[in-house]
Coordinates of C-alpha atoms in Angstrom, one line a residue:
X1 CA 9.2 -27.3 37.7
X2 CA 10.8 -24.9 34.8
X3 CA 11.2 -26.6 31.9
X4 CA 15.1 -26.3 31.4
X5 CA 15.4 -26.8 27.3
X6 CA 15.8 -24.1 25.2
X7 CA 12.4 -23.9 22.9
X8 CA 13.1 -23.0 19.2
X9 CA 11.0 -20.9 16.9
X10 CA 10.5 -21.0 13.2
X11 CA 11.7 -17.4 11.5
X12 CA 11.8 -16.8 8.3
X13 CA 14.3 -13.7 7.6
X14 CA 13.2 -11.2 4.4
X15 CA 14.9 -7.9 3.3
X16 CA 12.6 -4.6 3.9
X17 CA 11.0 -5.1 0.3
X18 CA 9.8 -8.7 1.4
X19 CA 12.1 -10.7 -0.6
X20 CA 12.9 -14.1 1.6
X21 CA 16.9 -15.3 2.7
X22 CA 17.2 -18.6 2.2
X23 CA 14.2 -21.5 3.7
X24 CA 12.0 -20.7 7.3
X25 CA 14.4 -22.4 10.1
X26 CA 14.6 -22.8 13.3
X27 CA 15.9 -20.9 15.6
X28 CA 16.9 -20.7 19.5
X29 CA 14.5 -18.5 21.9
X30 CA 17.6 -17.1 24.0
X31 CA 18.4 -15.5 20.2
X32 CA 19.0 -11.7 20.2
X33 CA 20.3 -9.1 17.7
X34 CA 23.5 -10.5 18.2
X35 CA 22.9 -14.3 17.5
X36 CA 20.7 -13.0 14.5
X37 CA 23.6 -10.8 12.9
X38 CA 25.9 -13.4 12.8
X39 CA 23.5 -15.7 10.8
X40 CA 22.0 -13.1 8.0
X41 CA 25.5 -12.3 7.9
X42 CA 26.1 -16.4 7.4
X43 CA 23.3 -16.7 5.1
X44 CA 24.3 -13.9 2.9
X45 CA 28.0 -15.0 2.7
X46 CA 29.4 -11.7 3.5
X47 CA 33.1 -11.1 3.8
X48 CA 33.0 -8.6 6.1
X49 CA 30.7 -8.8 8.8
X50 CA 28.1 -6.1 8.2
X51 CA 25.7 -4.3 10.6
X52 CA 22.1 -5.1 10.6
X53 CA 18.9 -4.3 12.3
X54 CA 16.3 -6.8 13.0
X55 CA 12.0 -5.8 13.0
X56 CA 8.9 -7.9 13.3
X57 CA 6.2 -6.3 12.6
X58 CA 8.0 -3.2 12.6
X59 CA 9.2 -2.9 16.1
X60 CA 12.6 -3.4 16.2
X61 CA 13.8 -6.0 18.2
X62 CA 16.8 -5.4 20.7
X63 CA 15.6 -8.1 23.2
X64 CA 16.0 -11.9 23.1
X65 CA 13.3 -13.6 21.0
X66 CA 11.6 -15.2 23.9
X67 CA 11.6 -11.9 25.8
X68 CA 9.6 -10.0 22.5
X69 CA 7.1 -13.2 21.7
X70 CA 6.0 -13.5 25.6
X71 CA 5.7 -9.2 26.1
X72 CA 3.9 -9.5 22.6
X73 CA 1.7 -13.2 23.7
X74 CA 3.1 -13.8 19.7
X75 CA 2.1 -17.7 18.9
X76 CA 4.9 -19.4 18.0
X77 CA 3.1 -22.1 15.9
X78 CA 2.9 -19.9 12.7
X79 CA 6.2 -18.3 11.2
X80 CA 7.8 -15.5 12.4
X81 CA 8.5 -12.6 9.9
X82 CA 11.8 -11.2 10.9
X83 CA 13.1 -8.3 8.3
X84 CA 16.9 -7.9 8.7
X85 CA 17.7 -4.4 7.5
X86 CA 21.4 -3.0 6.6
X87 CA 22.9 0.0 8.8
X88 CA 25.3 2.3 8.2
X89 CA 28.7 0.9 9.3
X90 CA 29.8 4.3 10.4
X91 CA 28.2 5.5 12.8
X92 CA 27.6 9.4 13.5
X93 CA 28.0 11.2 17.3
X94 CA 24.7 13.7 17.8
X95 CA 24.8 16.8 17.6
X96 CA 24.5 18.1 21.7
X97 CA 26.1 22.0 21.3
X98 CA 26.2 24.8 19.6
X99 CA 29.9 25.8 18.4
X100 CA 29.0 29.3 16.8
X101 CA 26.4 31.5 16.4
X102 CA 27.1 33.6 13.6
X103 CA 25.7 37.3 12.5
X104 CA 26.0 39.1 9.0
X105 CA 22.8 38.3 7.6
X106 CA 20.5 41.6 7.7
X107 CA 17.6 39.9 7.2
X108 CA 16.0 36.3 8.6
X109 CA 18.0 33.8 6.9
X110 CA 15.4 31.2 4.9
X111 CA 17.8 28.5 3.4
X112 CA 20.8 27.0 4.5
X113 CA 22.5 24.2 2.9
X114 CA 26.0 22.0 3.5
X115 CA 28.0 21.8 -0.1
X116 CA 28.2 17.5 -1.0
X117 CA 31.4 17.2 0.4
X118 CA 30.2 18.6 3.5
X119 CA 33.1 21.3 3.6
X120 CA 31.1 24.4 2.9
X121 CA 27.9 26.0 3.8
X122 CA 25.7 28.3 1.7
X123 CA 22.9 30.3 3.6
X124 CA 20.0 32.6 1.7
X125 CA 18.2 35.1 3.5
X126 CA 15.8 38.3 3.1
X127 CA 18.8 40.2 3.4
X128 CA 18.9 39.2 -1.3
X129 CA 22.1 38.0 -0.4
X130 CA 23.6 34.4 -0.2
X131 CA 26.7 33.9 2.2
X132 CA 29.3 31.0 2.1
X133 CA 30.8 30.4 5.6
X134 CA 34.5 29.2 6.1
X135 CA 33.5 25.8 8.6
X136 CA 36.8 25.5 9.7
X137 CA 37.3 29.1 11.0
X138 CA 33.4 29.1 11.3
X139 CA 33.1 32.7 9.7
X140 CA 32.0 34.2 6.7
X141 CA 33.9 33.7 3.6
X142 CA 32.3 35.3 1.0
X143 CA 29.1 37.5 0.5
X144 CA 27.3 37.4 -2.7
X145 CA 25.3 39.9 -4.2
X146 CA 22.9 40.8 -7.1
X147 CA 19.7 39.5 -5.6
X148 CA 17.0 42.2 -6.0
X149 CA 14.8 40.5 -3.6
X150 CA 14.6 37.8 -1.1
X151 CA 16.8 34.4 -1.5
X152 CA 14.2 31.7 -1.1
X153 CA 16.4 28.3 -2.1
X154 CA 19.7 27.2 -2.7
X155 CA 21.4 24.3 -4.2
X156 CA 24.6 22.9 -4.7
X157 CA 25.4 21.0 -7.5
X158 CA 26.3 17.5 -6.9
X159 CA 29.7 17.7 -8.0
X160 CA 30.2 20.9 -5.6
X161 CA 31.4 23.1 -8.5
X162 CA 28.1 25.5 -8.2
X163 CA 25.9 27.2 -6.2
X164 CA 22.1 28.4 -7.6
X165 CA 19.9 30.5 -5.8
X166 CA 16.5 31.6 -6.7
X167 CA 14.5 34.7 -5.4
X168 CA 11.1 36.3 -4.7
X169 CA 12.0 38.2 -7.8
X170 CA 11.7 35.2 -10.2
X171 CA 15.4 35.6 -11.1
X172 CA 18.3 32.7 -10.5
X173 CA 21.8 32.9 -10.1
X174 CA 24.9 30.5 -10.4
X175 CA 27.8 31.3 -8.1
X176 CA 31.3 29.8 -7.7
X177 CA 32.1 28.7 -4.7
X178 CA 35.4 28.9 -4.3
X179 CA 35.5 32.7 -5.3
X180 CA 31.5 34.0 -4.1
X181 CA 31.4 35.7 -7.5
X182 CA 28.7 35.1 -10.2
X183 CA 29.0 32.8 -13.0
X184 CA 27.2 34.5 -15.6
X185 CA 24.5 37.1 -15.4
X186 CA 21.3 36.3 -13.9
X187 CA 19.1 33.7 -15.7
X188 CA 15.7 35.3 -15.9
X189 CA 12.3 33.6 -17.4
X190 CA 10.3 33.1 -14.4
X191 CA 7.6 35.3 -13.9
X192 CA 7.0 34.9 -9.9
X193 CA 9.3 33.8 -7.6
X194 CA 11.1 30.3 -7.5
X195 CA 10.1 27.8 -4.9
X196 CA 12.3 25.1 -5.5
X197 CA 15.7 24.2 -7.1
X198 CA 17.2 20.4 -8.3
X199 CA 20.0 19.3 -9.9
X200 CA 20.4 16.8 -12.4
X201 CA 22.2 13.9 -10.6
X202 CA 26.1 13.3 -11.2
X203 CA 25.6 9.6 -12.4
X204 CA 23.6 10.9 -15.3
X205 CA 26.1 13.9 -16.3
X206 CA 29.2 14.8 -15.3
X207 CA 30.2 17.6 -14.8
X208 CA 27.1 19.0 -13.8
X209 CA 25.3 21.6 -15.7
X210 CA 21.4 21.1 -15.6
X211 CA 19.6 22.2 -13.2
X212 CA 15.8 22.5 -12.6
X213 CA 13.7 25.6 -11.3
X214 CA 10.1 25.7 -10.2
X215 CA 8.3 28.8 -9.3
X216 CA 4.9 30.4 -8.7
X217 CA 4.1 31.5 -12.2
X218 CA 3.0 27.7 -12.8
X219 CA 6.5 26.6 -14.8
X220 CA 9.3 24.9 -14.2
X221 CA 12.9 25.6 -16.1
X222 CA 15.9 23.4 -17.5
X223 CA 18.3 25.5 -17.2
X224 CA 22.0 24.9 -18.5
X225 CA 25.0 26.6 -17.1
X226 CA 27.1 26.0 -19.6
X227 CA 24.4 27.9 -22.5
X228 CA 23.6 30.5 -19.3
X229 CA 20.3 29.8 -20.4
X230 CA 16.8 28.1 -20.2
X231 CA 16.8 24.8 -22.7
X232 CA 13.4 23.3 -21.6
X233 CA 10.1 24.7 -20.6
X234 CA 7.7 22.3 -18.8
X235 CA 4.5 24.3 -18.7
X236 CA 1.4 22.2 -18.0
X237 CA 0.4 22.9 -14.1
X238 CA -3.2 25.0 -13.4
X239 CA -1.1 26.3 -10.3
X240 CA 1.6 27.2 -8.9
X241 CA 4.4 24.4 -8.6
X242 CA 5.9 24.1 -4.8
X243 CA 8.3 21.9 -5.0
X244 CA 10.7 19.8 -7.7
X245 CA 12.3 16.8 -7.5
X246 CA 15.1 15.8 -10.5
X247 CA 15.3 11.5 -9.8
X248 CA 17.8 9.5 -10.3
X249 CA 16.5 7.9 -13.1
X250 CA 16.3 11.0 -14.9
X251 CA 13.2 12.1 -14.8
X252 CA 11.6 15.1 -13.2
X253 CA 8.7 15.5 -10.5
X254 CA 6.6 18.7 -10.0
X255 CA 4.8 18.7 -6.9
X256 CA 1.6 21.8 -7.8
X257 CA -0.6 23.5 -5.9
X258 CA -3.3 22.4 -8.6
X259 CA -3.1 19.3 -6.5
X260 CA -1.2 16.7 -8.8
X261 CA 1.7 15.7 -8.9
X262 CA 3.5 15.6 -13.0
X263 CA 6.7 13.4 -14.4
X264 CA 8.6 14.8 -17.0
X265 CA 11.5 12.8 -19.3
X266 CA 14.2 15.7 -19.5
X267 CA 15.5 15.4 -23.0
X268 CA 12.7 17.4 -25.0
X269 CA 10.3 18.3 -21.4
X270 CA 7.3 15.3 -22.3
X271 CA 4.8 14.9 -19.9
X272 CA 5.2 11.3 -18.9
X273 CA 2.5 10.8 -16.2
X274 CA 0.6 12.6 -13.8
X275 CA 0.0 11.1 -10.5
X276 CA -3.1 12.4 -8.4
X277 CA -4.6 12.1 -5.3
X278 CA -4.4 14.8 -3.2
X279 CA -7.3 17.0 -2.3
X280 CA -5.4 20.2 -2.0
X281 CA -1.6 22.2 -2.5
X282 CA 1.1 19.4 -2.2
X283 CA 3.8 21.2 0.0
X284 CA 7.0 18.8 -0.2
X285 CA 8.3 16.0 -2.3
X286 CA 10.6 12.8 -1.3
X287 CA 12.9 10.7 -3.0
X288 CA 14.1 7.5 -1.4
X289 CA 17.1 7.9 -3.4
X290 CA 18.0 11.3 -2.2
X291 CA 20.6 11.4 -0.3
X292 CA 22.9 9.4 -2.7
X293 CA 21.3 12.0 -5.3
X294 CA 22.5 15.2 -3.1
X295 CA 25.9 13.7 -2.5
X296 CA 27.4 12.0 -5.3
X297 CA 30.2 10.3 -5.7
X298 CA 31.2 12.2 -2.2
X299 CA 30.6 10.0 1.1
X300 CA 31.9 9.9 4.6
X301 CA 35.3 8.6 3.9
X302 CA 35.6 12.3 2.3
X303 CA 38.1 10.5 -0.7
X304 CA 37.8 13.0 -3.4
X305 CA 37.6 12.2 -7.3
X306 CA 40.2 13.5 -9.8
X307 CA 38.2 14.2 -12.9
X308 CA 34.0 13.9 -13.8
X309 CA 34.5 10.6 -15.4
X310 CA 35.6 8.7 -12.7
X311 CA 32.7 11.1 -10.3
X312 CA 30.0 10.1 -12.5
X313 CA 31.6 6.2 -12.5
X314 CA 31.7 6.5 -8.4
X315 CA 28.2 8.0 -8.0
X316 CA 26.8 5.8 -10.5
X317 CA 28.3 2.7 -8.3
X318 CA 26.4 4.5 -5.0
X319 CA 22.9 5.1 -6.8
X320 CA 22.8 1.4 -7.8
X321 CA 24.1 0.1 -4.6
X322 CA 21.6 2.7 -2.9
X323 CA 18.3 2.0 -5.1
X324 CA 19.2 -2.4 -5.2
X325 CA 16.5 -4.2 -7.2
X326 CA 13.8 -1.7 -6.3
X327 CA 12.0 1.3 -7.8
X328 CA 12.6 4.7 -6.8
X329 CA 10.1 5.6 -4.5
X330 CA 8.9 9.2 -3.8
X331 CA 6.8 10.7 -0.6
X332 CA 4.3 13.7 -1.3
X333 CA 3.0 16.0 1.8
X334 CA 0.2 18.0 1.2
X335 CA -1.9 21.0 2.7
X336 CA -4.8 18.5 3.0
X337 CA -2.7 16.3 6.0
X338 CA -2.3 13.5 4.0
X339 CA 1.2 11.6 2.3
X340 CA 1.1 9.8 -0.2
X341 CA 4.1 6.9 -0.8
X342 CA 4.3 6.3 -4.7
X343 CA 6.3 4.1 -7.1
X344 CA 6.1 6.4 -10.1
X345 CA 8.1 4.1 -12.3
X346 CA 5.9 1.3 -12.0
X347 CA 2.2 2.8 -11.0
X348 CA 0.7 6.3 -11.1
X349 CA -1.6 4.5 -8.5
X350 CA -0.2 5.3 -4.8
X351 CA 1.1 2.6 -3.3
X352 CA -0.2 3.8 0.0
X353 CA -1.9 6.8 2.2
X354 CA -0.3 8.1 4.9
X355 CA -2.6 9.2 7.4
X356 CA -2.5 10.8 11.0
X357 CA -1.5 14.7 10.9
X358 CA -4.0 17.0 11.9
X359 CA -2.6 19.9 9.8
X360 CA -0.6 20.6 6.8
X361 CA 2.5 18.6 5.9
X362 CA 4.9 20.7 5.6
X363 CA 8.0 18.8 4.9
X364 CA 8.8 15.3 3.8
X365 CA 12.0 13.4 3.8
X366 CA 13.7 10.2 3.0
X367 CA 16.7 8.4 5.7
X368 CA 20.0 8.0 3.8
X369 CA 19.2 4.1 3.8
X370 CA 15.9 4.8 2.4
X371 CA 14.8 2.8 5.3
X372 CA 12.3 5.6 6.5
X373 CA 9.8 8.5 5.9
X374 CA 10.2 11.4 8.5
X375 CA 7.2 14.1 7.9
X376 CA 7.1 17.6 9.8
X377 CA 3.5 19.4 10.0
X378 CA 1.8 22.6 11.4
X379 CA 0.4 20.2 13.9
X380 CA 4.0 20.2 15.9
X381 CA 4.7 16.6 15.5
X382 CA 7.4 15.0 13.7
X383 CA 5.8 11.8 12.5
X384 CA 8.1 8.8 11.3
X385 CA 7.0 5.8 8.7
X386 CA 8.3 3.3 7.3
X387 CA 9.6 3.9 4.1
X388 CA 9.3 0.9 1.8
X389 CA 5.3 0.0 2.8
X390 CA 4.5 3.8 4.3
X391 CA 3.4 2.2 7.8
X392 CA 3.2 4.5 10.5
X393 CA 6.0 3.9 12.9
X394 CA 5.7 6.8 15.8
X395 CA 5.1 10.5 16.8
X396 CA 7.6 12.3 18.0
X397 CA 6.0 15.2 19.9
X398 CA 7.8 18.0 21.9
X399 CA 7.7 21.3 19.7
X400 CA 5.2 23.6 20.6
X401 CA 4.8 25.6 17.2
X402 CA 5.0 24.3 13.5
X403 CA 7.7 22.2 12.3
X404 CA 9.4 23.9 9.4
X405 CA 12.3 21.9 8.6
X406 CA 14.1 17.9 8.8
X407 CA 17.0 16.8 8.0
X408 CA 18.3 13.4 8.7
X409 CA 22.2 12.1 9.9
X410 CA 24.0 10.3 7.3
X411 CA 23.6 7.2 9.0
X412 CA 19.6 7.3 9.0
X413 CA 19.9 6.6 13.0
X414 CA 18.9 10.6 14.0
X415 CA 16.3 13.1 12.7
X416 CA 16.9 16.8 13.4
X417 CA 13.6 19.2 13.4
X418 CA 13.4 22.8 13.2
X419 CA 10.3 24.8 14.9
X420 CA 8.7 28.0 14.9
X421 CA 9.1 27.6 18.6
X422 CA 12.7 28.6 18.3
X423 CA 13.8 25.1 18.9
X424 CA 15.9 22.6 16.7
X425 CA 15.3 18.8 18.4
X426 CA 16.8 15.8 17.4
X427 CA 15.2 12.5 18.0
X428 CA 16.9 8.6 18.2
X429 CA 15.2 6.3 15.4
X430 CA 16.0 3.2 17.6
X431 CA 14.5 4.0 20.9
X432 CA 11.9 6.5 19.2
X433 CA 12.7 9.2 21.9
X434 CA 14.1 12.9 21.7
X435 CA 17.5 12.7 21.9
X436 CA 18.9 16.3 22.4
X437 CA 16.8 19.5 23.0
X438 CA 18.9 22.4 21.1
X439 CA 17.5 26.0 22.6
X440 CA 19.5 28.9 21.5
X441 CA 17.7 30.9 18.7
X442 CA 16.0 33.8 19.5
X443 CA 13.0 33.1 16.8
X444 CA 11.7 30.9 14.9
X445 CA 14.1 28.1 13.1
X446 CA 13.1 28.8 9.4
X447 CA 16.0 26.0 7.7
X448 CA 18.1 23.2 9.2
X449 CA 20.5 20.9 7.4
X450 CA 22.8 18.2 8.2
X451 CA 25.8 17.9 6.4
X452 CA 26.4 14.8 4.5
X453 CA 29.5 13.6 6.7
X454 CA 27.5 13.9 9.9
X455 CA 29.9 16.3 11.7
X456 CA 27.9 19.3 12.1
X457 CA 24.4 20.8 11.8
X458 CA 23.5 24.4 10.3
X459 CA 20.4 25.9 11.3
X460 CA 19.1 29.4 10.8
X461 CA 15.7 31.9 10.8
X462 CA 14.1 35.1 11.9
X463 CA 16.6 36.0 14.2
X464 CA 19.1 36.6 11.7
X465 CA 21.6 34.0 13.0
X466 CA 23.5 31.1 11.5
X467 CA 24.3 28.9 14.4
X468 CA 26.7 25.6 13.7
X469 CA 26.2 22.8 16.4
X470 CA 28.6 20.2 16.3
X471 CA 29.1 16.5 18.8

């Protein structure tokens, strides 16, 4: 006959960087998700009753205990690891249509971008011209020109006041927003064209008026928009820099194609460390503090901020909440398939290698929480990892060209990818499946971007189209 009593099993509940809650105890076999919540949330005396997601061994577990240790044949004499990990208590609808497909660029459009507060959307293209696009009427607003060449990146500064664009022609440019017209003349130093664009984060300085360029001539530029000019050199790479990162903590990372990987302190351009590795070009670099970066003191509620004091106080408060106890952590993809999860703070030693593409990395990206590493390669996969101990988690395969471009929902629950097969996919974290096949370009998708409320996705490429897809 069944045995009719309920067995218990010992658990002993950590956070995702392996710090325990409270003494192993004993808990229930009929426990799920449920059960659990309500005791981290016990343990943990919160108020308000928060969200959480509960992995062993990182599967996440959305079955009764019993139900995971008997599919698994998981002993239960020894203790079982179960890391509780916060989600977002909003919670965003996916994307499933596209709400306008919009033409005016002359050329394939290469960058598109969603301003902090989500309410505008910059897009560069071949065309040398960088367009802002009305969201609510979903047409153009204003077209900005003075580009000689190509526009290869844009940012938006974190408190939304400016736009930068850099071009093929070496040259930047600061826009305002609000009007399309230039602030300034063009700043010029860079010798080839820029690859990458960062802004120094809001919590640092408020308003915002540094911002970082990297480009193929080697160098990367401080530039301050308030001087209109360059203030600090950092010159020191064999090769052409790829990518730049400005963290949170103020320093800057240059991701080279002379294979390392260089930290920089920002008040006089020092080298600080270099961090190295990689056996060929490093394509893409990763913050796990990103997001809160990008954003600012802006965030889903959409409250706005009546003066920089109070944005820099706000942001500050999210970058703290964001980072906890930890280190900043950064991601590096490379040309030779490999990632590499660092802790630059604390080691210029990887913390881990990340291996399983069998081509390039093209693209690497934090989640919001910080919970996750998403990488796209030439190989067509989307690979995801975990983001505090670089574990492999899972493959998501279903392109059938390179993936160029990720971008992650503000609630780290859905990854959007961006092909050379025309496509644009977005895949569910939790079940680890695709969620929503989005056909509809005519070419290849060379830029996607979720915008930092959720509400919408902007993708665009070769066909010259800017197509908005909302829930």
């Amino acid at each position: 006959m069944e045995d009719e009593t309920v067995n218990n099993v010992m658990c002993q509940f950590t956070d995702p960087e392996g710090t325990t809650l409270g003494a192993p105890l004993y808990l229930p076999q009929n426990a799920g998700p449920h059960q659990l919540q309500q005791i981290v949330n016990k343990l943990l005396n919160n108020e308000e009753k928060l969200p959480y997601a509960f992995y062993i061994s990182d599967q996440e577990l959305a079955v009764p205990l019993e139900t995971y240790l008997h599919k698994n044949k998981v002993s239960v004499e020894k203790v079982l690891a179960i890391v509780y990990q916060p989600q977002a208590i909003f919670r965003i609808r996916p994307v499933n249509r596209c709400s306008a497909s919009i033409a005016g660029h002359a050329e394939a459009v290469l960058s598109v971008a969603f301003s902090p507060d989500g309410r505008q959307l910059a897009s560069g293209s071949g065309d040398t011209t960088v367009r802002l696009w009305d969201l609510n009427t979903q047409t153009p607003m204003f077209t900005c020109t003075g580009h000689k060449n190509w526009v290869l990146c844009i940012a938006w500064s974190p408190d939304g006041k400016h736009l930068v664009s850099g071009s093929k022609a070496g040259e930047l440019q600061c826009w305002d927003p609000q009007t399309g017209k230039p602030s300034g003349n063009p700043l010029m130093g860079h010798k080839k064209w820029i690859t990458g664009i960062s802004w120094e984060p809001v919590h640092l300085n408020a308003p915002c008026r540094r911002f970082v360029s990297a480009s193929k001539d080697g160098d990367a530029c401080i530039w301050d928009i308030s001087l209109r000019k360059s203030v600090i050199c950092l010159s020191g790479h064999t090769l052409a820099i790829t990518c730049v990162k400005w963290g949170g903590d103020g320093v800057i990372y240059t991701g080279s194609q002379d294979c390392t990987i260089k930290m920089w302190e920002t008040s006089q351009g020092k080298l600080i460390r270099e961090l190295k590795g990689h056996g060929h070009w490093v394509n893409s670099l990763a913050l796990s503090t990103e997001y809160v970066l990008r954003t600012g003191a802006f965030d889903h509620t959409g409250k706005t901020h009546s003066s920089p004091e109070e944005m820099k106080k706000v942001a500050l408060e999210r970058y703290n909440k964001m980072k906890g106890n930890a280190p900043e952590r950064l991601v590096s993809g490379s040309d030779d398939f490999t990632m590499f999860l660092w802790e630059p703070a604390v080691s210029k030693h990887p913390k881990t290698r990340m291996t399983g593409h069998q081509q390039l990395v093209n693209h690497v990206y934090f989640s919001p929480d910080g919970n996750w590493v998403a990488s796209a390669s030439f190989d067509k996969s989307v690979k995801l990892w975990n983001g505090i101990t670089g574990k492999f988690v899972a493959a998501f395969r279903g392109h059938v060209g390179p993936v160029y471009q990720i971008s992650w929902s503000a609630d780290s629950r859905l990854l959007l990818s961006g092909s050379k097969d025309s496509t644009l996919k977005i895949w569910d974290i939790r079940t680890l499946k695709l969620k929503q096949d989005l056909p509809g370009h005519a070419d290849e998708v060379f830029a996607v971007d979720w915008s930092p409320d959720g509400e919408k996705v902007a993708s665009g490429g070769k066909d010259r189209v800017l197509k908005l897809w909302m829930g």
